[in-house]
Short mmCIF file of C-alpha atoms and ligand atoms in Angstrom, two decimals:
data_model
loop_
_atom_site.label_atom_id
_atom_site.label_comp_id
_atom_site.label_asym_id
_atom_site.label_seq_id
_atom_site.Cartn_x
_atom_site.Cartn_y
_atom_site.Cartn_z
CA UNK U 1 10.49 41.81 -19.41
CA UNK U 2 10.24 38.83 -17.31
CA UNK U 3 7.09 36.69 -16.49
CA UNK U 4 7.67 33.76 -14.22
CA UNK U 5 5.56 30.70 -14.23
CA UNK U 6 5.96 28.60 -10.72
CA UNK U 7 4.00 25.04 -9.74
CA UNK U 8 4.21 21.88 -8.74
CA UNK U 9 5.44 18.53 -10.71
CA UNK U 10 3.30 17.85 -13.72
CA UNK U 11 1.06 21.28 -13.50
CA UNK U 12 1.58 21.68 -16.75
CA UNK U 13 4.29 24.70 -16.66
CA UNK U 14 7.55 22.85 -18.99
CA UNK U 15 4.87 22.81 -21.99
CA UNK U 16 2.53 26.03 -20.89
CA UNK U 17 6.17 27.74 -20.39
CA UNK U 18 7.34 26.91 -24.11
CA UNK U 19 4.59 27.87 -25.64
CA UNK U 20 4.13 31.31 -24.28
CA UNK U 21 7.81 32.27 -24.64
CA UNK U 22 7.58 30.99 -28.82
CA UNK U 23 3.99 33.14 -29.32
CA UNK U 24 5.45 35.95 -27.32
CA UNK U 25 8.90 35.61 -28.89
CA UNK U 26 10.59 35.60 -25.54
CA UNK U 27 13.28 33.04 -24.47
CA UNK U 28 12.65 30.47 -22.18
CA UNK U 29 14.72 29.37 -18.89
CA UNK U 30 13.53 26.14 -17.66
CA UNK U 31 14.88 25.92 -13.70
CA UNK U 32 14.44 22.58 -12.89
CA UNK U 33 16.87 21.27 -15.54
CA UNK U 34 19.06 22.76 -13.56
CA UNK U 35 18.34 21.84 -10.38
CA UNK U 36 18.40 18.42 -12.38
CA UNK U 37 21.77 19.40 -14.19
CA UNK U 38 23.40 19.85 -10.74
CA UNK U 39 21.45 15.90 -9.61
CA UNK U 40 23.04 14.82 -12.10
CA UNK U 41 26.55 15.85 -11.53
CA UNK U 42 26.48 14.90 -7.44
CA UNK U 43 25.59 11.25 -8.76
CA UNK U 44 28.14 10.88 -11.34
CA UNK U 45 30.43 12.15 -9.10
CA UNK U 46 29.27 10.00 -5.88
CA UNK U 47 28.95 13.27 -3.60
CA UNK U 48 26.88 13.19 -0.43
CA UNK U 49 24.13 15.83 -0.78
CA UNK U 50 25.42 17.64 1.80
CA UNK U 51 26.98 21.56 2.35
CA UNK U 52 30.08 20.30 2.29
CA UNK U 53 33.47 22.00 0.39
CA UNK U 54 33.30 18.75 -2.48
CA UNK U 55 29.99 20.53 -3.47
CA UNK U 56 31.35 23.93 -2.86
CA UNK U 57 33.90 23.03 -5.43
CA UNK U 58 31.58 21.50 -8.00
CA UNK U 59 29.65 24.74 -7.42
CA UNK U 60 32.56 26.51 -8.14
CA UNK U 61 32.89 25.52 -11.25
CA UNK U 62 29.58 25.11 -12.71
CA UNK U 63 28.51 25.96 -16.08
CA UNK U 64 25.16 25.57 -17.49
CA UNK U 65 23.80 26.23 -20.69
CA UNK U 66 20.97 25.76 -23.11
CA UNK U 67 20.95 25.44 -26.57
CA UNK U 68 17.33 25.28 -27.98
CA UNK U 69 15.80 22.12 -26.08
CA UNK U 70 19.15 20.75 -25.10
CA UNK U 71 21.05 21.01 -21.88
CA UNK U 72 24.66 21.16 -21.13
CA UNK U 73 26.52 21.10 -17.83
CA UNK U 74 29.95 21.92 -17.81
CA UNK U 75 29.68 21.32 -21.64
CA UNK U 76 28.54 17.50 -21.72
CA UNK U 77 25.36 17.13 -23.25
CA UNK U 78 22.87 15.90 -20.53
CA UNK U 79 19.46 16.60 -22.07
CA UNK U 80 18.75 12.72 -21.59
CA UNK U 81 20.15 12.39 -18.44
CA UNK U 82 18.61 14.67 -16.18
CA UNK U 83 14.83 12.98 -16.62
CA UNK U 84 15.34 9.84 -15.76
CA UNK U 85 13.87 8.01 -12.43
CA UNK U 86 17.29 8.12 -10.27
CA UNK U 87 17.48 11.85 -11.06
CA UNK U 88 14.03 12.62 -9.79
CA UNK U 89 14.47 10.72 -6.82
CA UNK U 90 17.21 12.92 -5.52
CA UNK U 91 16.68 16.58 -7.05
CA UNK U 92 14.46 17.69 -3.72
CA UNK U 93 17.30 16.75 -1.83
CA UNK U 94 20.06 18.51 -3.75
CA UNK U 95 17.81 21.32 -4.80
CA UNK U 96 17.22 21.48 -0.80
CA UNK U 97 21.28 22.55 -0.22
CA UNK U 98 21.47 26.50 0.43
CA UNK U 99 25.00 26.75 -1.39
CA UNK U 100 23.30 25.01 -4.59
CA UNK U 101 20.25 27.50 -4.66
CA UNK U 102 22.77 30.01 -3.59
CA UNK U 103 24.51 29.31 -7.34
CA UNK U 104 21.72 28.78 -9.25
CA UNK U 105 19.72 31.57 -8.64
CA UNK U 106 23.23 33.40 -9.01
CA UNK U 107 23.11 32.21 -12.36
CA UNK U 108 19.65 32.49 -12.71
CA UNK U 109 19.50 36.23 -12.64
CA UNK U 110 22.41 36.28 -14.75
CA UNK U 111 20.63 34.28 -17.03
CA UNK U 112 17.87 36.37 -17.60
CA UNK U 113 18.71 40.08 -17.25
CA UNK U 114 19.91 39.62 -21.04
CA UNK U 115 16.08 39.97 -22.63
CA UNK U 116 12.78 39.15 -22.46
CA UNK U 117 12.37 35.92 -20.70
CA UNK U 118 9.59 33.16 -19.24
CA UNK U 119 11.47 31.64 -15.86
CA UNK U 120 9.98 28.61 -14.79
CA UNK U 121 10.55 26.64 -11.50
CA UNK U 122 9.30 26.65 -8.03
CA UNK U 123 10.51 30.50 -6.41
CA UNK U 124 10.76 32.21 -9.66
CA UNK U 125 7.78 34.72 -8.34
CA UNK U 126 8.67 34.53 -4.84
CA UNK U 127 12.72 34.76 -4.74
CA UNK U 128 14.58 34.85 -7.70
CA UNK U 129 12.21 37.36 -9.80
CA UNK U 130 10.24 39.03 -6.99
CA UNK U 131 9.57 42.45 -9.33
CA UNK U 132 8.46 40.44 -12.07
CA UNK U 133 5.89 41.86 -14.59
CA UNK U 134 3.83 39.28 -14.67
CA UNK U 135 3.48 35.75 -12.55
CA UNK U 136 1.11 32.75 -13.11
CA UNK U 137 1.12 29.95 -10.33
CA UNK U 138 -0.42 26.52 -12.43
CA UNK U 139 -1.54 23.71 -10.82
CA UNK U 140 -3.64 19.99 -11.04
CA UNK U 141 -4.88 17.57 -9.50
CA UNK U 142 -2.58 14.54 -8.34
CA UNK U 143 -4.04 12.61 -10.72
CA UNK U 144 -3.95 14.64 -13.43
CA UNK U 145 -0.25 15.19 -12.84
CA UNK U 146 0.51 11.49 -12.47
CA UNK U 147 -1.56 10.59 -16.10
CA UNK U 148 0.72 13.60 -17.74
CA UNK U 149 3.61 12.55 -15.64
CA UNK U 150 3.50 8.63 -17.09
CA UNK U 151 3.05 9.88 -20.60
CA UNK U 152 5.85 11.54 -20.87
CA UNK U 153 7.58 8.70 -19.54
CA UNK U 154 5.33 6.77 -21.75
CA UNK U 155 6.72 8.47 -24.86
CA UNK U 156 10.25 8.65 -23.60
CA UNK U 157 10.35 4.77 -23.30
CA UNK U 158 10.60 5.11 -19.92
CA UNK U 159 8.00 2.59 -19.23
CA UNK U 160 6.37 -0.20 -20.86
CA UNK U 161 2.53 0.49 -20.53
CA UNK U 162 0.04 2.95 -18.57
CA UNK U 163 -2.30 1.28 -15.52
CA UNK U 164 -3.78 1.43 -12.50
CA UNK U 165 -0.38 0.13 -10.82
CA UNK U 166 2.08 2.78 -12.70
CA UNK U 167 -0.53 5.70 -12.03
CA UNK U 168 -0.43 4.74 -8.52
CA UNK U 169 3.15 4.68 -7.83
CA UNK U 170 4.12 7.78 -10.19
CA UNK U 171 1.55 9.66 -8.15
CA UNK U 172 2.91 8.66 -4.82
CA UNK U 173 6.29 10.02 -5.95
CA UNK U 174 4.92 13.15 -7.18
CA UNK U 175 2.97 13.68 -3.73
CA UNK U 176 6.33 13.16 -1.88
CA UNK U 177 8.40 15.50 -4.45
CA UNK U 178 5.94 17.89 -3.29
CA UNK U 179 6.13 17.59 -0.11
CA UNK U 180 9.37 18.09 0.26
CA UNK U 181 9.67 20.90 -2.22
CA UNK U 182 6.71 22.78 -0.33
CA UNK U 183 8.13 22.21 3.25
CA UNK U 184 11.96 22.64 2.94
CA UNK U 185 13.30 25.90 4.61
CA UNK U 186 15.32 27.29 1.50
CA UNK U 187 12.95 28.91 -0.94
CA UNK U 188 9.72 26.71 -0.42
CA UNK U 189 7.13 25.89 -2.98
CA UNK U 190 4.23 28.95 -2.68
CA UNK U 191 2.03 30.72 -4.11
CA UNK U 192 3.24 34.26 -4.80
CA UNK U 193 0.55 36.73 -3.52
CA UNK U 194 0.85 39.16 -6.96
CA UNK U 195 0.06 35.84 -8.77
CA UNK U 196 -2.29 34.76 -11.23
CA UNK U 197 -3.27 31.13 -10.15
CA UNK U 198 -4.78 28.87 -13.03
CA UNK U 199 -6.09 25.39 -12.27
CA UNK U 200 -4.96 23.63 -15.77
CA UNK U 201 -7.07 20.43 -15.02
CA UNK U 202 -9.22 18.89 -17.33
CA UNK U 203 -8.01 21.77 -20.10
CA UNK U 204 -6.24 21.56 -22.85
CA UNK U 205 -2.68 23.79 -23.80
CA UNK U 206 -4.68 25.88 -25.97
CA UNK U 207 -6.78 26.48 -23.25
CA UNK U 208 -4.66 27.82 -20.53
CA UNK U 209 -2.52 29.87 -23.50
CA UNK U 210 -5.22 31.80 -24.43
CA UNK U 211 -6.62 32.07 -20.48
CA UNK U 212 -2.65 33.50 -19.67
CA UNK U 213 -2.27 35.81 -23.08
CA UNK U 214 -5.40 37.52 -21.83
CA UNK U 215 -4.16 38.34 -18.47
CA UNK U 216 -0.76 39.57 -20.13
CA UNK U 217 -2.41 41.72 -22.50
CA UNK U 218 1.15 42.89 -24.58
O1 DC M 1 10.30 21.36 -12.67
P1 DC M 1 11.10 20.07 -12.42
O2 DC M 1 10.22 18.91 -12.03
O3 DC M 1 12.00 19.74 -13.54
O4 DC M 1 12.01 20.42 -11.15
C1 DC M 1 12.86 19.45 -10.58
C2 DC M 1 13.11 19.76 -9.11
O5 DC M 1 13.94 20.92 -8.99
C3 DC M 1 11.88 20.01 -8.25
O6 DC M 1 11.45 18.84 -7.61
C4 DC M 1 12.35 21.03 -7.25
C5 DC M 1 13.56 21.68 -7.87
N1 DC M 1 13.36 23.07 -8.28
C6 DC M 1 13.53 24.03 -7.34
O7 DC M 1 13.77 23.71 -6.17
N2 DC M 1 13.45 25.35 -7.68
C7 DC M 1 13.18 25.70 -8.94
N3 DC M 1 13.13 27.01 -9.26
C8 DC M 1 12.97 24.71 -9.93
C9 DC M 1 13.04 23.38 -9.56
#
């Protein structure tokens, strides 16, 4: 069985997506890492993001895998990597690239056709799992997404302190990472019309669990 979970940045779906796959004992396949796992391997590598036959090659011979809450690309360990600021600067771009969706959602389907699975991302409803059995669509508030957002950067050490400033700037990123997710021509950003859209604002995890258990009544 597959249920997909799509939204924007900071909607709430890396956590929401966790849980549900541990209560429903169901394995988890968290897309963005890699979307981030191939962001990560264009910069260390100094690649243009563009179509061109460097990528094609990378592409080529791609590996990803998860172990637990780790991820590896081509083996190396990049769990840490793929988060940081640099790396969310240029995944819309690179996740943008028809021969890199091409792959991943190649792998994607690959991926999950093994068992029971919770796919998370941005076209898991729309593209890669169109006949799934179930499919929630999550979102928030900007704001909302930018306090969660600097949190978890919070917590990583990835900043010093929380205010009006950080909020501010983390949100205008977010907005643009949108953007660009929601307009590019390759597997936009959207709602799936068989979806089950949940506004997570102002609720806790608990919350939306229980609100998406109900609708998948298993
Ligand atoms: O969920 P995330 O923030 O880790 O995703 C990182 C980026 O990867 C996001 O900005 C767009 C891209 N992405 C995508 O294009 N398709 C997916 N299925 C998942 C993520």
């Amino acid at each position: 069985m597959i249920i997909t979970i799509d939204g924007p940045a900071g909607s709430g779906k890396s956590s929401l997506s966790r849980r549900l796959a541990e209560q429903l004992g169901f394995s988890f396949l968290d897309t963005g890492a890699m979307y981030r796992a191939v962001t990560y391997l264009v910069v260390k590598n100094n690649l243009p993001i563009l179509d061109n036959p460097l990528l094609q090659n990378l592409l080529k011979n791609l590996s990803i895998t998860f172990d637990d809450k780790e991820v590896f690309v081509n083996g190396e360990n990049v769990t840490g990597m793929i988060r940081r600021p640099e790396i969310d600067k240029k995944v819309s771009s690179v996740s943008e690239l028809g021969s890199v969706r091409d792959k991943l959602v190649e792998l994607q389907r690959a991926i999950a056709e093994k068992g029971d699975y919770i796919c998370e991302g941005r076209d898991m409803g729309s593209v890669v799992f169109p006949h799934a059995q179930r499919k929630f669509y999550l979102d928030a508030s900007p704001e909302e997404r930018a306090r969660r957002r600097a949190n978890q950067l919070f917590n990583r050490r990835m900043i010093e302190k929380i205010d009006g400033d950080i909020l501010n700037k983390i949100r205008n990123e977010i907005e643009e990472r949108d953007s660009k997710d929601s307009t590019r021509k390759n597997s936009p950003l959207t709602i799936p019309a068989d979806s089950i859209k949940i506004d997570t604002d102002g609720k806790t995890i608990e919350q939306v669990l229980n609100e998406m258990m109900k609708s998948i009544n298993i």
